[in-house]
Coordinates of N, CA and C in Angstrom, one line a residue:
Chain Y
N23 N 11.9 9.3 -22.1 CA 10.7 9.2 -21.8 C 10.5 8.4 -20.3
A24 N 10.5 9.7 -19.4 CA 10.7 9.6 -17.9 C 9.3 8.4 -17.5
G25 N 9.2 7.9 -16.6 CA 8.0 7.0 -16.4 C 7.2 8.0 -15.5
V26 N 6.4 7.3 -14.4 CA 5.1 8.2 -13.6 C 6.2 8.3 -12.4
M27 N 6.0 9.9 -12.7 CA 7.1 10.4 -11.3 C 6.4 10.7 -9.9
Q28 N 6.5 10.3 -8.8 CA 5.7 10.7 -7.6 C 6.7 11.5 -6.3
N29 N 6.3 12.3 -6.1 CA 7.2 12.9 -4.8 C 6.1 13.5 -4.1
P30 N 6.5 13.4 -2.4 CA 7.9 12.8 -2.4 C 8.1 11.2 -1.7
R31 N 8.8 10.4 -1.8 CA 8.9 9.3 -1.8 C 8.5 9.0 0.0
H32 N 8.9 9.4 0.6 CA 8.2 9.4 2.0 C 8.0 10.5 2.8
L33 N 6.6 10.3 3.2 CA 6.4 11.7 3.9 C 6.2 11.7 5.5
V34 N 6.4 12.0 6.3 CA 5.9 12.0 7.7 C 5.2 13.2 7.9
R35 N 3.9 12.8 8.7 CA 3.3 14.4 9.5 C 2.6 13.3 10.7
R36 N 2.2 14.7 10.7 CA 2.0 14.7 12.5 C 0.2 14.7 12.5
R37 N -0.5 14.5 13.3 CA -1.8 14.0 13.1 C -2.2 15.4 13.3
G38 N -2.9 15.6 12.2 CA -3.5 17.0 12.2 C -3.1 17.8 11.1
Q39 N -2.0 17.1 10.6 CA -1.7 18.2 9.7 C -1.7 17.8 8.0
E40 N -1.2 18.6 7.0 CA -1.8 18.4 6.0 C -0.9 17.6 5.2
A41 N -0.9 16.5 4.0 CA 0.0 15.8 3.4 C -0.2 16.2 2.0
R42 N 0.4 16.6 1.0 CA 0.1 17.0 -0.5 C 1.3 16.1 -1.2
L43 N 0.7 14.9 -1.9 CA 1.1 13.9 -3.0 C 1.2 14.5 -4.0
R44 N 2.2 14.3 -4.7 CA 2.2 14.9 -6.1 C 2.5 13.5 -6.9
C45 N 2.2 13.9 -8.5 CA 1.8 12.8 -9.7 C 2.3 13.6 -10.6
S46 N 3.4 13.4 -11.5 CA 3.8 13.9 -12.5 C 3.8 12.6 -13.6
P47 N 2.5 12.7 -15.0 CA 2.3 11.5 -15.6 C 3.3 11.1 -16.7
M48 N 3.0 9.9 -17.4 CA 4.3 10.0 -18.5 C 3.8 10.6 -19.3
K49 N 4.5 11.6 -20.1 CA 4.5 12.1 -21.4 C 3.4 11.9 -22.1
G50 N 2.6 12.7 -22.2 CA 1.4 12.3 -23.2 C 0.3 11.6 -22.3
H51 N 0.7 11.1 -21.2 CA -1.2 10.4 -20.5 C -1.7 11.6 -20.0
S52 N -3.0 11.2 -20.3 CA -3.7 12.6 -19.7 C -4.4 12.3 -19.0
H53 N -4.5 10.5 -18.4 CA -5.2 10.2 -17.6 C -4.4 9.5 -16.1
V54 N -4.8 10.0 -14.9 CA -3.8 10.0 -13.7 C -5.1 8.9 -13.3
Y55 N -4.6 8.2 -11.8 CA -5.3 7.2 -11.4 C -4.7 7.6 -10.1
W56 N -5.3 7.3 -8.7 CA -4.9 7.2 -7.3 C -5.1 6.4 -6.6
Y57 N -4.3 5.7 -6.5 CA -4.8 4.3 -5.1 C -3.8 4.1 -3.7
R58 N -4.4 3.2 -2.7 CA -4.0 3.7 -1.8 C -4.1 1.6 -1.5
Q59 N -2.2 1.6 -0.9 CA -2.1 0.4 -0.5 C -2.1 0.4 0.9
L60 N -2.5 -0.8 1.8 CA -2.3 -0.8 3.0 C -1.0 -1.6 3.1
P61 N -0.7 -1.9 4.3 CA 0.5 -3.2 4.6 C -0.1 -4.4 4.3
E62 N 0.5 -5.4 3.3 CA 0.1 -6.5 3.5 C -1.6 -6.6 2.2
E63 N -2.1 -5.6 2.2 CA -3.1 -5.3 0.9 C -2.8 -5.4 -0.1
G64 N -4.1 -5.1 -1.1 CA -3.8 -4.9 -2.8 C -4.2 -3.4 -2.6
L65 N -4.2 -2.7 -3.9 CA -4.5 -2.0 -4.0 C -6.2 -1.3 -4.3
K66 N -6.2 -0.1 -3.7 CA -7.7 0.5 -3.4 C -7.5 1.5 -4.6
F67 N -8.8 1.2 -5.2 CA -8.8 3.0 -6.0 C -9.5 3.5 -5.4
M68 N -9.0 5.0 -5.7 CA -9.3 5.7 -4.9 C -10.5 7.1 -6.1
V69 N -9.1 7.9 -6.8 CA -10.3 8.7 -7.8 C -9.2 8.5 -9.5
Y70 N -9.9 8.7 -10.3 CA -9.6 8.8 -11.9 C -9.8 10.5 -12.3
L71 N -8.8 11.0 -13.0 CA -8.9 12.2 -13.2 C -8.0 12.4 -14.5
Q72 N -9.3 13.3 -15.6 CA -8.3 13.4 -16.7 C -8.3 15.2 -16.2
K73 N -7.2 15.8 -17.2 CA -7.0 17.3 -17.2 C -8.4 18.0 -16.3
E74 N -7.7 18.6 -15.9 CA -8.9 19.2 -14.9 C -10.3 19.3 -14.8
N75 N -10.4 17.7 -14.8 CA -11.7 17.2 -14.5 C -11.4 15.7 -13.8
I76 N -12.5 15.5 -12.7 CA -12.6 14.3 -12.0 C -13.6 13.2 -12.5
I77 N -13.3 12.9 -12.9 CA -14.1 11.5 -13.9 C -14.6 10.7 -12.5
D78 N -13.9 10.2 -11.9 CA -14.6 8.9 -11.1 C -13.9 9.3 -9.5
E79 N -14.4 9.5 -8.1 CA -13.6 10.0 -7.2 C -14.7 8.5 -6.3
S80 N -15.1 7.5 -6.5 CA -15.8 7.0 -5.6 C -15.3 6.3 -4.7
G81 N -13.9 6.0 -5.0 CA -13.2 5.4 -3.7 C -12.3 6.4 -3.0
M82 N -12.7 7.5 -2.8 CA -12.6 8.7 -2.3 C -12.9 8.8 -1.0
P83 N -12.7 8.7 0.3 CA -13.1 9.4 1.7 C -14.1 10.3 1.7
K84 N -15.3 10.9 2.1 CA -16.2 12.0 1.7 C -14.9 13.2 2.3
E85 N -14.5 12.6 3.1 CA -14.1 14.1 4.4 C -12.4 13.9 4.0
R86 N -12.1 15.2 4.1 CA -10.5 15.4 4.1 C -9.5 15.1 3.0
F87 N -10.2 14.4 1.9 CA -9.2 13.7 0.9 C -9.8 14.8 0.4
S88 N -9.0 15.0 -1.3 CA -9.3 15.6 -2.5 C -8.5 15.8 -3.5
A89 N -8.4 15.7 -4.5 CA -7.3 15.5 -5.7 C -7.7 16.8 -7.0
E90 N -6.9 17.1 -7.7 CA -7.2 17.7 -9.0 C -5.9 17.2 -9.8
F91 N -5.8 17.8 -11.0 CA -5.2 17.5 -11.6 C -5.3 19.0 -12.7
P92 N -4.4 19.7 -12.4 CA -4.6 20.6 -13.5 C -4.6 21.0 -15.0
K93 N -4.4 21.9 -15.4 CA -4.1 22.1 -17.2 C -2.5 22.0 -16.6
E94 N -1.9 23.2 -16.3 CA -0.7 22.3 -15.7 C 0.0 22.1 -14.9
G95 N 1.1 21.3 -14.7 CA 1.3 21.2 -13.6 C 1.0 19.3 -12.7
P96 N 1.4 18.8 -12.1 CA 1.4 17.5 -11.7 C -0.2 17.4 -11.2
S97 N -0.4 16.1 -10.9 CA -1.6 15.9 -10.3 C -1.6 16.0 -8.5
I98 N -2.1 16.3 -7.7 CA -2.3 16.4 -6.3 C -3.2 15.9 -5.8
L99 N -2.6 15.2 -4.6 CA -3.4 14.5 -3.6 C -3.5 15.0 -2.3
R100 N -4.6 15.6 -2.2 CA -4.3 16.3 -0.8 C -5.0 15.4 0.5
I101 N -4.6 15.3 1.8 CA -5.5 15.0 3.1 C -5.3 16.0 4.0
Q102 N -6.5 16.6 4.2 CA -6.1 17.3 5.6 C -6.5 16.8 6.6
Q103 N -5.8 17.2 7.7 CA -6.0 16.6 9.1 C -6.2 15.2 9.3
V104 N -4.5 14.5 8.8 CA -4.4 13.6 9.1 C -4.5 13.0 10.1
V105 N -4.7 11.6 10.3 CA -4.8 10.3 11.2 C -3.8 9.5 10.9
R106 N -3.8 8.6 12.0 CA -3.1 7.3 11.9 C -3.5 6.5 10.8
G107 N -4.7 6.4 10.7 CA -5.7 5.6 9.6 C -5.2 5.8 7.9
D108 N -4.4 7.1 8.3 CA -4.0 7.3 6.9 C -2.8 6.9 6.3
S109 N -1.9 6.4 7.7 CA -0.5 5.7 7.0 C -0.5 5.0 5.7
A110 N -0.1 4.9 5.0 CA -0.1 3.9 3.7 C 0.8 4.4 3.1
A111 N 0.4 3.6 1.9 CA 1.5 3.8 0.4 C 0.2 4.1 -0.5
Y112 N 0.8 4.9 -1.5 CA -0.1 5.9 -2.0 C 0.4 6.2 -3.2
F113 N -0.3 5.2 -4.3 CA 0.1 5.0 -5.8 C -0.6 6.3 -7.0
C114 N 0.1 6.4 -7.6 CA -0.2 7.3 -8.5 C 0.1 6.1 -9.9
A115 N -0.8 6.4 -11.0 CA -0.8 5.5 -12.6 C -1.5 7.0 -13.3
S116 N -1.2 6.7 -14.9 CA -1.0 7.0 -15.8 C -1.6 6.3 -16.6
S117 N -2.0 7.0 -17.8 CA -2.5 6.0 -18.9 C -3.0 6.7 -20.0
L118 N -2.4 6.8 -21.7 CA -3.1 7.0 -22.8 C -4.7 7.6 -22.6
G119 N -5.5 6.4 -21.9 CA -6.6 6.5 -22.0 C -7.4 6.2 -23.6
T120 N -8.8 6.4 -23.7 CA -9.2 6.4 -24.8 C -9.1 4.7 -25.6
G121 N -9.1 3.9 -24.9 CA -8.8 2.2 -25.6 C -7.5 2.3 -25.6
R122 N -6.2 3.0 -25.0 CA -4.8 2.4 -24.8 C -5.1 2.6 -23.1
T123 N -5.0 1.3 -23.0 CA -5.6 1.8 -21.3 C -4.7 0.4 -20.0
E124 N -3.7 0.5 -20.8 CA -2.0 0.3 -19.7 C -1.7 1.3 -19.0
A125 N -2.2 1.2 -17.9 CA -1.6 1.7 -16.8 C -0.3 1.1 -16.1
F126 N 0.4 2.8 -15.9 CA 1.9 2.9 -15.7 C 1.8 3.1 -14.3
F127 N 2.3 2.4 -13.5 CA 2.4 3.3 -12.0 C 3.7 4.0 -11.3
G128 N 4.2 4.7 -10.6 CA 4.9 6.0 -9.6 C 5.2 4.9 -8.7
Q129 N 6.3 5.0 -8.2 CA 6.9 4.6 -7.2 C 6.1 4.5 -5.8
G130 N 5.2 5.7 -5.7 CA 4.8 5.5 -4.6 C 5.1 6.2 -3.6
T131 N 4.5 6.7 -3.0 CA 4.6 8.0 -1.5 C 4.4 7.4 0.0
R132 N 5.4 6.8 0.8 CA 5.0 6.2 1.8 C 4.5 7.2 2.5
L133 N 3.5 7.2 3.1 CA 2.7 8.3 3.8 C 2.8 7.7 5.7
T134 N 3.2 8.4 6.4 CA 3.6 7.8 8.2 C 2.9 9.0 8.5
V135 N 2.0 8.7 9.4 CA 1.3 9.7 10.5 C 1.6 9.5 12.2
V136 N 2.1 10.1 12.5 CA 2.7 9.5 14.0 C 1.7 10.8 14.8
Chain I
S25 N -17.4 -3.4 -3.6 CA -16.5 -4.4 -3.4 C -15.2 -4.4 -4.6
Q26 N -14.0 -4.7 -4.2 CA -12.8 -4.9 -5.4 C -13.3 -5.9 -6.5
Q27 N -12.9 -5.7 -7.7 CA -13.4 -6.7 -9.0 C -12.1 -7.9 -8.6
G28 N -11.3 -7.7 -8.8 CA -10.1 -8.9 -9.0 C -10.0 -9.5 -7.8
E29 N -10.1 -10.7 -7.7 CA -9.2 -12.1 -6.7 C -8.4 -12.5 -7.3
E30 N -7.6 -12.5 -6.5 CA -5.9 -13.6 -6.8 C -5.9 -14.5 -6.0
D31 N -5.4 -16.4 -6.5 CA -5.6 -17.1 -5.7 C -4.7 -18.0 -6.5
P32 N -3.6 -18.4 -5.9 CA -3.8 -18.6 -4.3 C -3.3 -17.2 -3.5
Q33 N -3.4 -16.7 -2.2 CA -2.9 -15.5 -1.7 C -1.1 -16.0 -1.5
A34 N -1.0 -17.4 -1.2 CA 0.5 -16.9 -1.1 C 1.2 -18.2 -1.8
L35 N 2.3 -18.6 -2.4 CA 2.9 -19.6 -3.5 C 4.3 -19.5 -3.4
S36 N 4.5 -20.5 -2.7 CA 6.5 -20.9 -2.4 C 6.5 -21.7 -3.3
I37 N 7.9 -22.1 -4.3 CA 8.5 -22.9 -5.2 C 9.8 -22.7 -5.0
Q38 N 10.4 -23.7 -5.8 CA 11.9 -24.2 -5.9 C 12.1 -23.6 -7.4
E39 N 13.0 -22.9 -7.3 CA 13.8 -22.4 -9.0 C 13.6 -23.4 -9.6
G40 N 12.9 -22.6 -10.7 CA 13.5 -23.5 -12.0 C 12.1 -23.9 -12.0
E41 N 10.8 -24.4 -11.1 CA 9.6 -24.8 -11.4 C 8.6 -23.7 -12.1
N42 N 7.5 -24.4 -12.3 CA 6.4 -23.2 -13.4 C 6.0 -22.1 -12.3
A43 N 5.1 -21.0 -12.1 CA 3.8 -20.7 -10.8 C 3.0 -20.2 -11.3
T44 N 1.9 -20.5 -11.3 CA 0.8 -20.3 -12.0 C 0.1 -19.8 -10.8
M45 N -0.4 -18.4 -10.9 CA -1.4 -17.4 -10.3 C -2.9 -17.6 -11.0
N46 N -4.3 -17.4 -10.5 CA -5.5 -17.0 -11.0 C -5.7 -15.8 -10.3
C47 N -6.7 -15.3 -10.9 CA -7.5 -14.2 -10.7 C -9.0 -14.2 -11.3
S48 N -9.8 -14.3 -10.4 CA -11.0 -14.0 -10.9 C -12.0 -12.7 -10.9
Y49 N -12.7 -12.7 -11.8 CA -13.5 -11.1 -11.6 C -15.0 -11.3 -11.7
K50 N -15.8 -10.4 -11.2 CA -16.8 -10.5 -11.1 C -17.7 -9.4 -12.6
T51 N -17.4 -8.5 -13.0 CA -17.9 -8.0 -14.0 C -17.6 -7.9 -15.5
S52 N -18.2 -7.7 -16.6 CA -17.8 -7.4 -17.5 C -16.3 -6.5 -18.0
I53 N -15.4 -7.1 -18.3 CA -14.2 -6.3 -18.6 C -13.9 -5.9 -20.1
N54 N -13.3 -4.4 -20.0 CA -12.5 -4.1 -21.3 C -11.6 -4.9 -21.7
N55 N -10.5 -4.7 -20.2 CA -8.9 -5.7 -20.4 C -8.8 -6.3 -19.3
L56 N -7.8 -6.9 -19.1 CA -7.2 -7.5 -17.8 C -5.8 -7.4 -17.8
Q57 N -4.9 -6.9 -16.9 CA -3.5 -6.4 -16.7 C -3.3 -7.3 -15.3
W58 N -1.9 -7.5 -15.5 CA -1.0 -8.3 -14.2 C 0.2 -7.2 -14.4
Y59 N 0.5 -7.1 -13.1 CA 1.4 -6.6 -12.1 C 2.4 -7.3 -11.2
R60 N 3.3 -6.6 -11.0 CA 4.6 -7.2 -9.9 C 4.6 -6.4 -9.2
Q61 N 4.8 -6.5 -7.9 CA 5.4 -5.7 -7.1 C 6.1 -6.2 -6.3
N62 N 7.3 -5.4 -6.3 CA 8.2 -6.4 -5.3 C 8.0 -5.5 -3.9
S63 N 8.9 -6.1 -2.9 CA 8.2 -5.4 -1.1 C 9.1 -4.2 -1.3
G64 N 7.6 -3.0 -1.1 CA 8.5 -1.8 -0.6 C 8.3 -1.5 -1.9
R65 N 8.3 -1.3 -3.2 CA 8.0 -0.3 -4.2 C 7.0 -0.6 -4.7
G66 N 7.2 0.3 -6.1 CA 5.9 0.8 -7.0 C 5.6 -0.4 -7.6
L67 N 4.4 -0.6 -9.0 CA 4.1 -2.0 -9.3 C 4.6 -1.7 -11.0
V68 N 5.2 -3.1 -11.0 CA 5.6 -3.2 -12.6 C 4.9 -3.6 -13.6
H69 N 4.5 -2.9 -14.7 CA 3.3 -3.6 -15.5 C 3.9 -4.6 -16.7
L70 N 2.9 -5.7 -16.0 CA 3.8 -7.2 -16.5 C 3.0 -6.8 -18.4
I71 N 1.6 -7.3 -18.3 CA 0.7 -8.0 -19.6 C -0.3 -7.3 -19.5
L72 N -1.0 -6.5 -20.7 CA -2.3 -6.8 -20.5 C -3.2 -7.7 -21.6
I73 N -4.1 -7.8 -21.3 CA -4.9 -9.0 -22.2 C -6.1 -8.3 -22.5
R74 N -6.9 -8.3 -23.7 CA -8.0 -7.6 -23.8 C -9.1 -8.7 -23.9
S75 N -10.3 -8.1 -23.5 CA -11.3 -9.2 -23.6 C -11.8 -9.6 -24.9
N76 N -11.3 -9.7 -25.9 CA -11.3 -10.5 -26.7 C -10.1 -11.5 -27.0
E77 N -9.2 -11.5 -26.9 CA -7.8 -11.9 -26.0 C -8.5 -13.2 -26.0
R78 N -7.6 -14.5 -26.3 CA -7.6 -15.6 -25.0 C -6.5 -16.0 -24.5
E79 N -5.0 -15.5 -25.2 CA -4.0 -16.0 -24.4 C -2.5 -15.0 -25.1
K80 N -1.9 -14.6 -24.4 CA -1.0 -13.8 -24.4 C 0.6 -14.3 -24.0
H81 N 1.3 -13.9 -24.6 CA 3.2 -14.9 -24.2 C 3.8 -13.3 -24.1
S82 N 4.7 -13.4 -22.8 CA 6.0 -12.4 -23.3 C 6.8 -12.8 -22.3
G83 N 7.9 -13.1 -23.1 CA 9.2 -13.9 -22.7 C 8.8 -15.4 -21.8
R84 N 9.0 -15.3 -20.8 CA 8.6 -15.8 -19.6 C 7.3 -16.4 -18.9
L85 N 6.1 -15.4 -19.1 CA 5.0 -15.1 -18.8 C 4.4 -15.4 -20.0
R86 N 3.1 -16.2 -19.9 CA 2.2 -16.4 -20.5 C 1.0 -16.6 -19.1
V87 N -0.6 -15.3 -19.9 CA -1.7 -15.2 -19.7 C -2.3 -15.9 -20.4
T88 N -4.0 -16.4 -19.7 CA -4.7 -16.8 -20.6 C -5.7 -15.9 -19.9
L89 N -7.2 -15.9 -20.6 CA -8.0 -15.0 -20.1 C -9.7 -15.7 -20.8
D90 N -10.1 -16.1 -19.8 CA -11.6 -17.0 -20.0 C -12.4 -16.3 -19.3
T91 N -13.0 -15.5 -20.6 CA -14.0 -14.7 -20.1 C -16.0 -15.2 -19.5
S92 N -15.7 -16.5 -20.2 CA -17.1 -17.3 -19.9 C -16.9 -17.1 -18.4
K93 N -15.7 -17.4 -17.8 CA -15.4 -18.0 -16.6 C -15.4 -17.1 -15.7
K94 N -14.9 -15.7 -16.3 CA -14.6 -14.5 -15.9 C -12.9 -15.2 -14.7
S95 N -12.3 -15.3 -15.5 CA -11.3 -15.3 -14.8 C -9.8 -15.7 -15.4
S96 N -8.7 -15.1 -15.0 CA -7.3 -15.1 -16.0 C -6.3 -15.9 -15.3
S97 N -5.4 -17.1 -15.6 CA -4.2 -16.9 -15.1 C -2.7 -16.1 -15.3
L98 N -2.1 -16.3 -14.9 CA -0.8 -15.7 -15.0 C 0.2 -17.0 -14.7
L99 N 0.8 -17.8 -16.1 CA 2.1 -18.7 -15.6 C 3.6 -18.0 -15.5
I100 N 4.3 -18.6 -14.7 CA 6.0 -17.6 -15.1 C 6.4 -19.0 -14.5
T101 N 7.2 -19.0 -16.2 CA 8.0 -20.7 -16.9 C 8.9 -20.2 -16.2
A102 N 10.2 -21.7 -15.4 CA 11.6 -21.5 -15.0 C 11.6 -20.6 -14.8
S103 N 11.4 -19.9 -13.6 CA 11.2 -19.6 -12.2 C 12.6 -18.7 -12.0
R104 N 12.5 -17.8 -11.4 CA 14.1 -17.6 -10.9 C 13.7 -16.9 -9.4
A105 N 14.9 -16.6 -8.6 CA 14.8 -16.4 -7.5 C 14.4 -14.8 -7.5
A106 N 14.4 -13.6 -8.7 CA 14.7 -12.6 -9.0 C 12.7 -12.2 -9.1
D107 N 12.2 -13.9 -9.1 CA 10.9 -13.1 -9.6 C 9.9 -13.2 -8.3
T108 N 10.4 -13.6 -7.2 CA 10.2 -13.3 -6.0 C 9.6 -11.4 -5.5
A109 N 8.1 -11.8 -5.4 CA 7.1 -10.4 -5.2 C 5.8 -10.6 -5.5
S110 N 5.1 -9.5 -5.4 CA 3.5 -9.8 -5.3 C 2.9 -9.8 -6.7
Y111 N 1.8 -10.6 -6.8 CA 1.4 -10.5 -8.6 C 0.0 -9.8 -8.0
F112 N -0.5 -8.6 -9.0 CA -1.6 -8.5 -8.7 C -2.2 -8.4 -10.1
C113 N -3.3 -9.1 -10.3 CA -4.3 -8.4 -11.6 C -5.3 -7.4 -11.3
A114 N -4.9 -6.8 -12.5 CA -6.1 -5.0 -12.4 C -6.9 -5.3 -13.8
T115 N -8.5 -4.8 -13.7 CA -9.2 -5.1 -14.4 C -9.6 -3.7 -14.6
A116 N -9.8 -3.6 -16.0 CA -10.7 -1.7 -16.8 C -11.9 -2.6 -16.8
V117 N -13.0 -2.1 -16.3 CA -14.4 -2.7 -16.3 C -15.0 -1.7 -17.8
S118 N -15.7 -2.6 -17.9 CA -16.7 -2.0 -19.6 C -17.4 -1.1 -19.1
N119 N -18.1 -0.9 -18.2 CA -19.1 0.2 -17.6 C -18.6 1.5 -17.4
T120 N -17.2 1.4 -17.1 CA -16.8 2.5 -16.1 C -15.6 3.2 -16.7
G121 N -15.5 3.6 -17.8 CA -14.5 4.0 -18.7 C -12.9 3.4 -18.4
N122 N -11.7 4.0 -17.7 CA -10.9 3.5 -17.4 C -10.0 3.0 -16.3
Q123 N -11.1 3.0 -15.4 CA -11.3 2.6 -14.0 C -10.5 1.4 -13.6
F124 N -9.0 0.9 -13.2 CA -9.0 -0.6 -13.1 C -8.9 -0.7 -11.6
Y125 N -9.2 -1.9 -11.2 CA -9.5 -2.7 -10.3 C -9.0 -3.5 -9.4
F126 N -7.9 -3.9 -8.6 CA -7.0 -4.8 -7.7 C -7.6 -5.9 -6.8
G127 N -7.1 -7.1 -7.3 CA -7.5 -7.9 -6.2 C -6.1 -7.4 -4.9
T128 N -6.5 -8.4 -4.3 CA -5.2 -8.4 -2.7 C -4.2 -9.6 -3.5
G129 N -3.8 -9.6 -4.6 CA -2.7 -10.0 -4.8 C -2.0 -11.9 -4.3
T130 N -1.1 -11.9 -5.0 CA -0.6 -13.3 -4.9 C 0.8 -13.0 -4.6
S131 N 1.3 -13.8 -3.6 CA 2.4 -13.4 -3.1 C 3.6 -14.6 -3.3
L132 N 4.5 -14.2 -4.1 CA 5.4 -15.5 -4.6 C 6.5 -15.3 -4.1
T133 N 7.2 -16.6 -3.9 CA 8.2 -16.7 -3.0 C 9.0 -17.8 -4.0
V134 N 10.5 -17.3 -4.7 CA 11.0 -18.4 -5.4 C 12.1 -18.8 -4.4
I135 N 12.2 -20.3 -4.6 CA 13.2 -20.4 -3.4 C 14.3 -20.9 -4.1
P136 N 16.1 -20.3 -4.0 CA 16.9 -20.8 -4.5 C 17.5 -22.1 -4.8

């Protein structure tokens, strides 16, 4: 049973470009979470999704950021018109939910905006 | 604001000593989890303790939870150099479903 898979591991974008980060949850997990981690800081919650639904996006910036978790395929975190301040590590986690709330994390995508 | 706060922010000990890290939180929780993060890597799940549990063990790890004080501690016994990492607590908050909120972490250095 593969763990949470994130790709790419490293992503470099120029200011103004779009960044698309992918997350495939563990097999059988229908709950996905995205977190952002700035250097030397903890993880900041961004968004919580279940299949085809956004449950809580209270941590998402109001503009340029969006997330989806379609019925088929990975969850996608999309950042439009990236700025230098978007440079961070973005982690995805998945869980079974519904009382089984151990969350397992991927290795993260390190986004660098140049 | 984030739910969990770890203490201390940084800890340096000799190999073989025990390391204790604390986590405080603000609101009622379903459970609390501890994670380890090696530099530049992802998070590794260590242990989950539910709100109705007071203590759990896993190998050299011992976690306690005091819901009256809204605090948890992680004890690593007989530390090894390989335990050098950042340790985070994450809380699943009772009234917001399954979201997890992280503290800023404790950076542990174990000196060989």
